Amino acid sequence: MLEKAVVLLDVFIPSGGPFRLTELAARAGFSKSTTSRLVGSLVELGLLERGESGYHLGGRLFELGSLVPRRRDLREAALPFLQDLFEATRATVHLGVREGHEVVYVERIHGHDSLALPSRIGGTLPLTCTGVGKALLAFSPPELADEVLATRLPRLTRYSVTDPARLRTALEQAQVAGLAYEEQEAAEGVSCIAAPVFGAGGKAVAALSVAVPRAGFHPARLAPAVRTAALGLSRTLRGGM
């Protein structure tokens, strides 16, 4: 289904539409019923919109497309600080941004410890189960935290925090300390410390973290390096990226 959806979206390049359903089916090489089902799903996702003249690309697709260069610019600005953080800790380093209720990993530098981590560049994980996600959530508008805490909290391991009251306390502590902690909540045997990264206007636009084996987790040693990297990247972003 995904491959067919991509083929259908390719029909709109480069004109963007509009196309009638019959024309879409002919151009994509699908039956009209298959095209209708695909179009319905893409409309629900905001990737296509229906107008008087037919279907055209939706605002959500343009929004997603605009994120690509912004994330690339963020990654390029962040790499020197991520590399410095790696050199200081020799631990796995992450950079992530928020998309909905998930963190999207923009960059990852592997540490010297061979950790079995669920994170991957371009992949997503729940905000509530990761250090990067908690840092982003703690420094996002309070309405977002209320929205997340009102849902059923995901569980990736037996240590994942699924109690809303307990998670709210952790977010409040992160706001005070400027650091978020995750202890075996995304992967057993792994702990993490993260800090938010602020852009223009003081908005949290990303977060970075280090992940280490639980046995070697010493927050007092890691915190200064994480803070320094986050502050350095924030200054760079506020100065214009």
Coordinates of N, CA and C in Angstrom, one line a residue:
M1 N 0.8 -1.2 0.0 CA 0.0 0.0 0.0 C 0.9 1.3 0.0
L2 N 2.0 1.2 0.8 CA 2.8 2.4 0.9 C 3.5 2.7 -0.5
E3 N 3.9 1.6 -1.2 CA 4.6 1.8 -2.5 C 3.6 2.4 -3.5
K4 N 2.3 2.0 -3.4 CA 1.3 2.5 -4.3 C 1.0 4.0 -4.0
A5 N 1.0 4.3 -2.7 CA 0.8 5.7 -2.4 C 1.9 6.6 -2.9
V6 N 3.1 6.1 -2.8 CA 4.2 6.9 -3.4 C 4.1 7.1 -4.9
V7 N 3.7 6.0 -5.6 CA 3.5 6.1 -7.0 C 2.4 7.1 -7.3
L8 N 1.4 7.1 -6.5 CA 0.3 8.1 -6.8 C 0.7 9.5 -6.5
L9 N 1.5 9.7 -5.5 CA 2.0 11.1 -5.2 C 2.9 11.6 -6.3
D10 N 3.7 10.6 -6.9 CA 4.6 11.0 -8.0 C 3.8 11.6 -9.1
V11 N 2.6 11.3 -9.3 CA 1.8 11.8 -10.4 C 1.7 13.3 -10.3
F12 N 1.7 13.8 -9.1 CA 1.6 15.3 -8.8 C 2.8 16.1 -9.0
I13 N 3.9 15.4 -9.3 CA 5.2 16.1 -9.5 C 5.4 16.2 -11.0
P14 N 5.7 17.5 -11.5 CA 6.0 18.7 -10.8 C 4.9 19.6 -10.6
S15 N 3.7 19.3 -11.3 CA 2.6 20.3 -11.4 C 1.9 20.5 -10.0
G16 N 1.8 19.5 -9.2 CA 1.0 19.6 -8.0 C -0.5 19.4 -8.2
G17 N -0.9 19.2 -9.4 CA -2.3 19.0 -9.7 C -3.0 20.3 -10.2
P18 N -4.3 20.3 -10.3 CA -5.3 19.2 -9.8 C -5.5 18.1 -10.9
F19 N -5.9 17.0 -10.4 CA -6.2 15.8 -11.3 C -7.6 15.2 -10.8
R20 N -8.4 14.8 -11.7 CA -9.6 14.1 -11.4 C -9.2 12.7 -11.1
L21 N -10.1 12.0 -10.4 CA -9.9 10.6 -10.0 C -9.6 9.7 -11.1
T22 N -10.3 9.8 -12.2 CA -10.1 9.0 -13.4 C -8.7 9.2 -14.0
E23 N -8.3 10.5 -14.1 CA -7.0 10.8 -14.6 C -5.9 10.3 -13.7
L24 N -6.1 10.4 -12.4 CA -5.1 9.9 -11.5 C -4.9 8.4 -11.7
A25 N -6.0 7.6 -11.8 CA -5.9 6.2 -12.0 C -5.2 5.8 -13.2
A26 N -5.5 6.6 -14.3 CA -4.8 6.3 -15.6 C -3.3 6.6 -15.5
R27 N -3.0 7.7 -14.9 CA -1.6 8.1 -14.9 C -0.8 7.2 -14.0
A28 N -1.4 6.7 -12.9 CA -0.7 5.8 -11.9 C -0.7 4.3 -12.4
G29 N -1.7 4.0 -13.3 CA -1.8 2.6 -13.7 C -2.5 1.8 -12.7
F30 N -3.4 2.4 -11.9 CA -4.2 1.6 -10.9 C -5.6 1.6 -11.4
S31 N -6.4 0.6 -10.8 CA -7.8 0.6 -11.0 C -8.4 1.9 -10.3
K32 N -9.6 2.2 -10.7 CA -10.3 3.4 -10.1 C -10.6 3.1 -8.6
S33 N -11.0 1.9 -8.3 CA -11.3 1.6 -6.9 C -10.1 1.7 -6.0
T34 N -8.9 1.1 -6.5 CA -7.7 1.2 -5.7 C -7.2 2.7 -5.6
T35 N -7.3 3.5 -6.7 CA -7.0 4.9 -6.6 C -7.9 5.6 -5.6
S36 N -9.1 5.3 -5.6 CA -10.1 5.9 -4.7 C -9.7 5.7 -3.2
R37 N -9.3 4.4 -2.9 CA -8.9 4.1 -1.6 C -7.7 4.8 -1.2
L38 N -6.7 4.9 -2.1 CA -5.4 5.5 -1.8 C -5.7 7.0 -1.6
V39 N -6.4 7.6 -2.4 CA -6.7 9.1 -2.4 C -7.4 9.4 -1.0
G40 N -8.4 8.5 -0.6 CA -9.0 8.7 0.6 C -8.1 8.7 1.8
S41 N -7.1 7.8 1.8 CA -6.1 7.7 2.9 C -5.2 9.0 2.9
L42 N -4.8 9.4 1.7 CA -3.9 10.5 1.6 C -4.6 11.8 2.0
V43 N -5.9 11.9 1.7 CA -6.6 13.1 2.1 C -6.7 13.2 3.6
E44 N -7.0 12.0 4.2 CA -7.0 12.0 5.7 C -5.7 12.4 6.3
L45 N -4.6 12.0 5.7 CA -3.3 12.4 6.2 C -2.9 13.8 5.9
G46 N -3.7 14.5 5.1 CA -3.4 15.9 4.7 C -2.4 16.0 3.6
L47 N -2.1 14.9 3.0 CA -1.1 14.9 1.9 C -1.7 15.3 0.6
L48 N -3.0 15.1 0.4 CA -3.8 15.5 -0.7 C -5.0 16.3 -0.2
E49 N -5.5 17.2 -1.1 CA -6.7 17.9 -0.8 C -7.6 17.9 -2.0
R50 N -8.9 18.0 -1.8 CA -9.9 17.9 -2.9 C -10.4 19.3 -3.1
G51 N -10.3 19.8 -4.4 CA -10.9 21.1 -4.8 C -11.9 20.9 -5.8
E52 N -12.5 22.0 -6.3 CA -13.5 21.9 -7.4 C -13.0 21.3 -8.7
S53 N -11.7 21.5 -9.0 CA -11.1 21.0 -10.2 C -10.5 19.6 -10.1
G54 N -10.5 19.0 -8.8 CA -9.9 17.7 -8.6 C -9.0 17.7 -7.4
Y55 N -8.2 16.8 -7.3 CA -7.3 16.6 -6.2 C -5.9 17.3 -6.5
H56 N -5.4 17.9 -5.4 CA -4.1 18.5 -5.5 C -3.3 18.3 -4.2
L57 N -2.0 18.6 -4.3 CA -1.1 18.3 -3.1 C -1.6 19.1 -1.9
G58 N -1.6 18.4 -0.7 CA -2.1 19.1 0.5 C -1.0 19.9 1.2
G59 N -1.5 20.7 2.1 CA -0.6 21.5 2.9 C 0.4 20.7 3.8
R60 N -0.1 19.6 4.2 CA 0.7 18.7 5.1 C 2.0 18.2 4.3
L61 N 1.8 17.9 3.1 CA 3.0 17.5 2.3 C 4.0 18.6 2.1
F62 N 3.5 19.8 1.8 CA 4.4 20.9 1.7 C 5.1 21.2 3.1
E63 N 4.3 21.0 4.2 CA 4.9 21.2 5.5 C 6.0 20.2 5.7
L64 N 5.8 18.9 5.4 CA 6.8 17.9 5.6 C 8.0 18.2 4.7
G65 N 7.8 18.6 3.5 CA 8.9 18.9 2.6 C 9.7 20.1 3.1
S66 N 9.1 21.1 3.8 CA 9.8 22.2 4.3 C 10.7 21.8 5.5
L67 N 10.3 20.7 6.2 CA 11.1 20.3 7.3 C 12.5 19.7 6.9
V68 N 12.6 19.2 5.7 CA 13.8 18.6 5.3 C 15.0 19.5 5.3
P69 N 15.0 20.7 4.6 CA 16.1 21.6 4.7 C 16.3 22.2 6.1
R70 N 15.3 22.4 6.9 CA 15.5 22.9 8.2 C 16.2 21.9 9.1
R71 N 15.8 20.6 8.9 CA 16.5 19.6 9.7 C 18.0 19.4 9.3
R72 N 18.2 19.6 8.0 CA 19.6 19.5 7.5 C 20.4 20.6 8.0
D73 N 19.8 21.8 8.0 CA 20.6 23.0 8.6 C 20.8 22.8 10.1
L74 N 19.8 22.3 10.8 CA 20.0 22.0 12.2 C 21.1 21.0 12.4
R75 N 21.1 19.9 11.7 CA 22.1 18.9 11.8 C 23.5 19.5 11.6
E76 N 23.7 20.2 10.5 CA 25.0 20.8 10.2 C 25.5 21.7 11.3
A77 N 24.5 22.5 11.8 CA 24.9 23.4 12.9 C 25.3 22.7 14.2
A78 N 24.6 21.5 14.4 CA 24.8 20.8 15.6 C 26.0 19.9 15.6
L79 N 26.5 19.4 14.5 CA 27.5 18.4 14.4 C 28.8 18.7 15.2
P80 N 29.3 20.0 15.1 CA 30.5 20.3 15.9 C 30.3 20.1 17.4
F81 N 29.1 20.4 17.9 CA 28.8 20.3 19.3 C 28.6 18.8 19.7
L82 N 27.9 18.1 18.8 CA 27.7 16.7 19.1 C 29.1 15.9 19.1
Q83 N 30.0 16.3 18.2 CA 31.3 15.7 18.2 C 32.1 16.0 19.4
D84 N 32.0 17.3 19.9 CA 32.6 17.7 21.2 C 32.0 16.9 22.3
L85 N 30.7 16.7 22.3 CA 30.1 15.9 23.4 C 30.5 14.5 23.4
F86 N 30.7 13.9 22.2 CA 31.1 12.6 22.0 C 32.6 12.4 22.6
E87 N 33.4 13.4 22.2 CA 34.8 13.3 22.7 C 34.9 13.4 24.2
A88 N 34.0 14.2 24.8 CA 34.1 14.4 26.2 C 33.5 13.2 27.0
T89 N 32.6 12.5 26.4 CA 32.0 11.4 27.1 C 32.3 10.0 26.6
R90 N 32.7 9.9 25.3 CA 32.8 8.6 24.6 C 31.5 7.8 24.6
A91 N 30.4 8.5 24.8 CA 29.1 7.8 24.8 C 28.3 8.1 23.6
T92 N 27.3 7.3 23.4 CA 26.4 7.5 22.2 C 25.7 8.8 22.3
V93 N 25.7 9.6 21.3 CA 25.1 11.0 21.3 C 24.0 11.0 20.4
H94 N 22.9 11.7 20.8 CA 21.7 11.9 20.0 C 21.3 13.3 19.8
L95 N 20.7 13.6 18.7 CA 20.1 14.9 18.4 C 18.7 14.6 17.9
G96 N 17.7 15.2 18.5 CA 16.3 14.9 18.1 C 15.4 16.1 18.1
V97 N 14.4 16.1 17.3 CA 13.4 17.1 17.2 C 12.0 16.5 17.5
R98 N 11.0 17.3 17.8 CA 9.7 16.8 18.1 C 8.8 16.9 16.8
E99 N 8.1 15.8 16.7 CA 7.0 15.7 15.7 C 5.8 15.1 16.3
G100 N 4.8 15.9 16.6 CA 3.6 15.3 17.3 C 4.0 14.9 18.7
H101 N 3.7 13.7 19.0 CA 4.0 13.1 20.3 C 5.2 12.2 20.3
E102 N 6.1 12.4 19.2 CA 7.2 11.6 19.1 C 8.5 12.4 18.9
V103 N 9.6 11.8 19.2 CA 10.9 12.4 18.9 C 11.4 11.8 17.6
V104 N 11.9 12.6 16.7 CA 12.5 12.2 15.4 C 14.0 12.4 15.6
Y105 N 14.8 11.3 15.4 CA 16.3 11.4 15.6 C 16.9 12.0 14.3
V106 N 17.6 13.1 14.4 CA 18.2 13.8 13.3 C 19.6 13.3 13.1
E107 N 20.3 13.0 14.2 CA 21.7 12.5 14.2 C 22.0 11.6 15.4
R108 N 22.9 10.7 15.1 CA 23.4 9.8 16.2 C 24.8 9.5 16.0
I109 N 25.6 9.6 17.0 CA 27.0 9.2 16.9 C 27.2 8.1 17.9
H110 N 27.7 7.0 17.4 CA 27.8 5.8 18.2 C 29.0 5.9 19.2
G111 N 28.7 5.5 20.4 CA 29.7 5.5 21.5 C 30.6 4.3 21.4
H112 N 31.5 4.2 22.3 CA 32.5 3.0 22.3 C 31.8 1.8 22.9
D113 N 30.7 2.0 23.7 CA 30.0 0.9 24.2 C 29.0 0.4 23.2
S114 N 29.0 -0.9 23.0 CA 28.0 -1.5 22.0 C 26.7 -1.6 22.7
L115 N 25.9 -0.6 22.6 CA 24.5 -0.6 23.2 C 23.5 -1.0 22.2
A116 N 22.5 -1.8 22.7 CA 21.4 -2.1 21.8 C 20.3 -1.1 22.0
L117 N 20.4 -0.1 21.1 CA 19.4 1.1 21.2 C 18.4 1.0 20.1
P118 N 17.2 1.4 20.5 CA 16.1 1.4 19.4 C 16.2 2.7 18.5
S119 N 17.0 3.6 18.9 CA 17.1 4.9 18.1 C 17.8 4.7 16.8
R120 N 17.4 5.4 15.8 CA 18.1 5.4 14.5 C 17.8 6.7 13.8
I121 N 18.7 7.2 13.0 CA 18.6 8.4 12.3 C 17.3 8.4 11.4
G122 N 16.4 9.3 11.6 CA 15.2 9.3 10.8 C 14.1 8.6 11.5
G123 N 14.4 7.8 12.5 CA 13.4 7.0 13.2 C 12.8 7.8 14.3
T124 N 11.7 7.3 14.8 CA 10.9 7.9 15.9 C 10.7 7.0 17.1
L125 N 10.6 7.7 18.3 CA 10.2 7.0 19.5 C 9.3 7.9 20.3
P126 N 8.6 7.4 21.2 CA 7.7 8.2 22.0 C 8.4 9.3 22.8
L127 N 7.9 10.5 22.9 CA 8.5 11.5 23.7 C 8.7 11.1 25.2
T128 N 7.8 10.3 25.7 CA 7.8 10.0 27.1 C 8.7 8.9 27.5
C129 N 9.3 8.2 26.6 CA 10.2 7.1 26.9 C 11.7 7.4 26.7
T130 N 12.0 8.6 26.3 CA 13.4 9.0 25.9 C 13.8 10.2 26.6
G131 N 15.1 10.4 26.8 CA 15.7 11.6 27.4 C 15.4 12.8 26.5
V132 N 15.8 12.6 25.2 CA 15.6 13.7 24.3 C 14.1 14.1 24.3
G133 N 13.2 13.1 24.2 CA 11.8 13.4 24.2 C 11.3 14.1 25.4
K134 N 11.8 13.7 26.6 CA 11.4 14.4 27.8 C 11.8 15.8 27.9
A135 N 13.1 16.0 27.4 CA 13.6 17.4 27.4 C 12.8 18.3 26.5
L136 N 12.4 17.8 25.3 CA 11.5 18.5 24.4 C 10.2 18.8 25.0
L137 N 9.6 17.8 25.6 CA 8.3 17.9 26.2 C 8.3 18.9 27.4
A138 N 9.3 18.8 28.2 CA 9.4 19.7 29.4 C 9.5 21.2 29.0
F139 N 10.1 21.5 27.8 CA 10.3 22.8 27.5 C 9.4 23.2 26.3
S140 N 8.3 22.5 26.0 CA 7.3 22.8 25.0 C 6.2 23.6 25.8
P141 N 5.2 24.2 25.1 CA 4.1 24.8 25.7 C 3.4 23.8 26.6
P142 N 2.9 24.2 27.8 CA 2.3 23.3 28.8 C 1.1 22.6 28.2
E143 N 0.4 23.2 27.2 CA -0.7 22.5 26.6 C -0.3 21.1 26.0
L144 N 0.9 21.1 25.4 CA 1.4 19.8 24.8 C 1.5 18.7 25.9
A145 N 2.1 19.1 27.0 CA 2.3 18.1 28.1 C 0.9 17.6 28.6
D146 N 0.0 18.6 28.7 CA -1.4 18.2 29.2 C -2.0 17.2 28.2
E147 N -1.8 17.5 26.9 CA -2.3 16.6 25.8 C -1.7 15.2 25.9
V148 N -0.4 15.2 26.0 CA 0.3 13.9 26.1 C -0.1 13.1 27.3
L149 N -0.2 13.8 28.5 CA -0.5 13.1 29.7 C -1.9 12.6 29.8
A150 N -2.8 13.2 28.9 CA -4.2 12.7 28.9 C -4.3 11.5 28.1
T151 N -3.3 11.0 27.4 CA -3.4 9.8 26.5 C -2.8 8.6 27.3
R152 N -3.0 7.5 26.8 CA -2.4 6.3 27.4 C -0.9 6.3 27.1
L153 N -0.1 6.4 28.1 CA 1.4 6.5 27.9 C 2.0 5.2 27.4
P154 N 2.8 5.2 26.4 CA 3.4 4.0 25.8 C 4.4 3.3 26.8
R155 N 4.6 2.0 26.6 CA 5.6 1.3 27.4 C 6.5 0.6 26.4
L156 N 7.8 0.9 26.4 CA 8.8 0.2 25.6 C 9.5 -0.8 26.4
T157 N 9.7 -0.6 27.7 CA 10.3 -1.6 28.6 C 9.5 -1.6 29.9
R158 N 9.9 -2.5 30.8 CA 9.2 -2.6 32.1 C 9.4 -1.3 32.9
Y159 N 10.4 -0.5 32.5 CA 10.8 0.7 33.3 C 10.1 2.0 32.7
S160 N 9.5 1.9 31.6 CA 8.8 3.0 31.0 C 7.8 3.6 32.0
V161 N 7.8 4.9 32.1 CA 6.9 5.6 33.0 C 5.5 5.7 32.4
T162 N 4.5 5.0 32.9 CA 3.2 5.1 32.4 C 2.2 5.7 33.3
D163 N 2.7 6.2 34.4 CA 1.8 6.9 35.4 C 1.9 8.4 35.1
P164 N 0.8 9.1 34.7 CA 0.8 10.5 34.3 C 1.4 11.4 35.4
A165 N 1.0 11.1 36.6 CA 1.5 12.0 37.8 C 3.0 11.9 37.9
R166 N 3.5 10.7 37.8 CA 4.9 10.5 37.9 C 5.7 11.2 36.8
L167 N 5.1 11.1 35.6 CA 5.8 11.7 34.5 C 5.7 13.2 34.6
R168 N 4.6 13.8 35.0 CA 4.5 15.2 35.2 C 5.6 15.7 36.2
T169 N 5.8 14.9 37.3 CA 6.8 15.3 38.2 C 8.2 15.3 37.6
A170 N 8.5 14.3 36.7 CA 9.8 14.3 36.1 C 9.9 15.5 35.1
L171 N 8.9 15.9 34.5 CA 9.0 17.0 33.6 C 9.2 18.3 34.3
E172 N 8.5 18.4 35.5 CA 8.7 19.6 36.3 C 10.2 19.7 36.8
Q173 N 10.7 18.5 37.2 CA 12.1 18.5 37.7 C 13.1 18.8 36.5
A174 N 12.7 18.4 35.3 CA 13.6 18.8 34.2 C 13.6 20.3 33.9
Q175 N 12.4 20.9 34.1 CA 12.3 22.3 33.9 C 13.2 23.1 34.9
V176 N 13.3 22.6 36.1 CA 14.1 23.2 37.1 C 15.6 23.0 36.9
A177 N 15.9 21.8 36.6 CA 17.3 21.4 36.4 C 17.9 21.8 35.0
G178 N 17.0 21.9 34.0 CA 17.4 22.1 32.6 C 18.0 20.9 32.0
L179 N 17.7 19.7 32.6 CA 18.1 18.4 32.2 C 17.0 17.4 32.4
A180 N 16.9 16.5 31.4 CA 16.0 15.4 31.5 C 16.7 14.0 31.6
Y181 N 16.1 13.1 32.4 CA 16.8 11.8 32.6 C 15.8 10.7 32.1
E182 N 16.4 9.7 31.6 CA 15.7 8.5 31.2 C 16.5 7.3 31.6
E183 N 15.9 6.4 32.5 CA 16.6 5.3 33.0 C 15.9 4.0 32.6
Q184 N 16.5 3.4 31.6 CA 16.1 2.1 31.0 C 14.6 2.1 30.5
E185 N 14.1 3.3 30.1 CA 12.8 3.4 29.7 C 12.5 3.1 28.2
A186 N 13.6 3.2 27.4 CA 13.5 2.9 26.0 C 14.2 1.6 25.7
A187 N 15.3 1.3 26.4 CA 16.0 0.1 26.3 C 16.6 -0.3 27.6
E188 N 16.4 -1.6 28.0 CA 16.9 -2.0 29.3 C 18.4 -2.1 29.3
G189 N 18.9 -1.6 30.4 CA 20.4 -1.6 30.5 C 21.0 -0.3 30.1
V190 N 20.2 0.7 29.6 CA 20.7 1.9 29.1 C 20.0 3.1 29.8
S191 N 20.8 4.1 30.2 CA 20.3 5.3 30.8 C 20.8 6.5 30.0
C192 N 20.1 7.6 30.1 CA 20.3 8.8 29.3 C 20.1 10.1 30.0
I193 N 20.9 11.1 29.6 CA 20.7 12.4 30.1 C 20.6 13.4 28.9
A194 N 19.7 14.3 29.0 CA 19.4 15.1 27.8 C 19.2 16.6 28.2
A195 N 19.4 17.5 27.3 CA 19.2 18.9 27.5 C 18.5 19.5 26.3
P196 N 17.6 20.5 26.5 CA 16.9 21.2 25.4 C 17.9 22.1 24.6
V197 N 17.6 22.3 23.4 CA 18.3 23.3 22.6 C 17.3 24.4 22.1
F198 N 17.6 25.6 22.3 CA 16.7 26.7 22.1 C 17.1 27.5 20.8
G199 N 16.1 27.9 20.1 CA 16.3 28.7 18.9 C 15.8 30.1 19.2
A200 N 15.6 30.9 18.1 CA 15.1 32.2 18.2 C 13.8 32.3 19.0
G201 N 13.7 33.3 19.8 CA 12.5 33.5 20.6 C 12.5 32.6 21.8
G202 N 13.5 31.9 22.1 CA 13.6 31.0 23.3 C 12.8 29.8 23.2
K203 N 12.4 29.4 21.9 CA 11.6 28.2 21.7 C 12.5 26.9 21.7
A204 N 12.1 25.9 22.3 CA 12.9 24.6 22.3 C 12.7 24.0 20.9
V205 N 13.8 23.9 20.1 CA 13.6 23.4 18.7 C 14.2 22.0 18.6
A206 N 15.0 21.6 19.6 CA 15.6 20.3 19.5 C 16.1 19.9 20.9
A207 N 16.7 18.8 21.0 CA 17.3 18.3 22.3 C 18.5 17.4 21.9
L208 N 19.5 17.4 22.8 CA 20.6 16.4 22.6 C 20.8 15.6 23.8
S209 N 21.5 14.5 23.7 CA 21.6 13.6 24.8 C 22.8 12.7 24.7
V210 N 23.2 12.1 25.8 CA 24.2 11.0 25.8 C 23.5 9.8 26.4
A211 N 23.8 8.6 25.9 CA 23.2 7.4 26.4 C 24.4 6.5 26.8
V212 N 24.3 5.9 28.0 CA 25.4 5.0 28.5 C 24.8 3.8 29.1
P213 N 25.7 2.8 29.3 CA 25.2 1.6 30.0 C 24.8 2.0 31.4
R214 N 23.7 1.4 31.9 CA 23.2 1.7 33.2 C 24.2 1.6 34.3
A215 N 25.1 0.7 34.3 CA 26.1 0.5 35.3 C 27.1 1.7 35.3
G216 N 27.3 2.3 34.2 CA 28.2 3.5 34.1 C 27.6 4.8 34.1
F217 N 26.3 4.9 34.5 CA 25.6 6.1 34.5 C 25.9 7.0 35.7
H218 N 26.7 8.1 35.4 CA 27.0 9.0 36.5 C 26.6 10.4 36.1
P219 N 25.4 10.8 36.4 CA 24.9 12.1 35.9 C 25.7 13.3 36.3
A220 N 26.4 13.3 37.4 CA 27.2 14.4 37.8 C 28.4 14.6 36.9
R221 N 28.9 13.5 36.3 CA 30.0 13.6 35.4 C 29.5 14.0 34.0
L222 N 28.3 13.5 33.6 CA 27.8 13.7 32.2 C 27.1 15.1 32.1
A223 N 26.5 15.6 33.1 CA 25.7 16.8 33.0 C 26.4 18.0 32.5
P224 N 27.6 18.3 33.0 CA 28.3 19.5 32.5 C 28.6 19.4 31.0
A225 N 28.9 18.3 30.5 CA 29.2 18.2 29.0 C 27.9 18.3 28.2
V226 N 26.8 17.7 28.7 CA 25.5 17.8 28.0 C 25.1 19.3 28.0
R227 N 25.2 19.9 29.2 CA 24.8 21.4 29.3 C 25.6 22.2 28.3
T228 N 26.9 22.0 28.3 CA 27.8 22.8 27.5 C 27.4 22.7 26.0
A229 N 27.2 21.5 25.6 CA 26.9 21.3 24.2 C 25.5 21.9 23.8
A230 N 24.5 21.8 24.7 CA 23.2 22.3 24.4 C 23.3 23.9 24.4
L231 N 24.0 24.4 25.3 CA 24.1 25.9 25.4 C 24.9 26.4 24.2
G232 N 25.9 25.7 23.8 CA 26.7 26.2 22.6 C 25.9 26.1 21.3
L233 N 25.1 25.1 21.1 CA 24.3 25.0 19.9 C 23.1 26.0 20.0
S234 N 22.6 26.2 21.2 CA 21.5 27.3 21.3 C 22.0 28.6 20.9
R235 N 23.2 29.0 21.4 CA 23.8 30.3 21.0 C 24.0 30.4 19.5
T236 N 24.4 29.3 18.9 CA 24.6 29.3 17.4 C 23.3 29.5 16.7
L237 N 22.3 28.8 17.1 CA 21.0 28.9 16.5 C 20.3 30.3 16.7
R238 N 20.5 30.8 17.9 CA 19.9 32.2 18.1 C 20.7 33.2 17.3
G239 N 21.9 32.9 17.0 CA 22.7 33.9 16.2 C 22.4 33.8 14.7
G240 N 21.5 32.9 14.3 CA 21.2 32.8 12.9 C 21.8 31.5 12.3
M241 N 20.9 30.7 11.8 CA 21.4 29.4 11.3 C 21.3 29.4 9.8

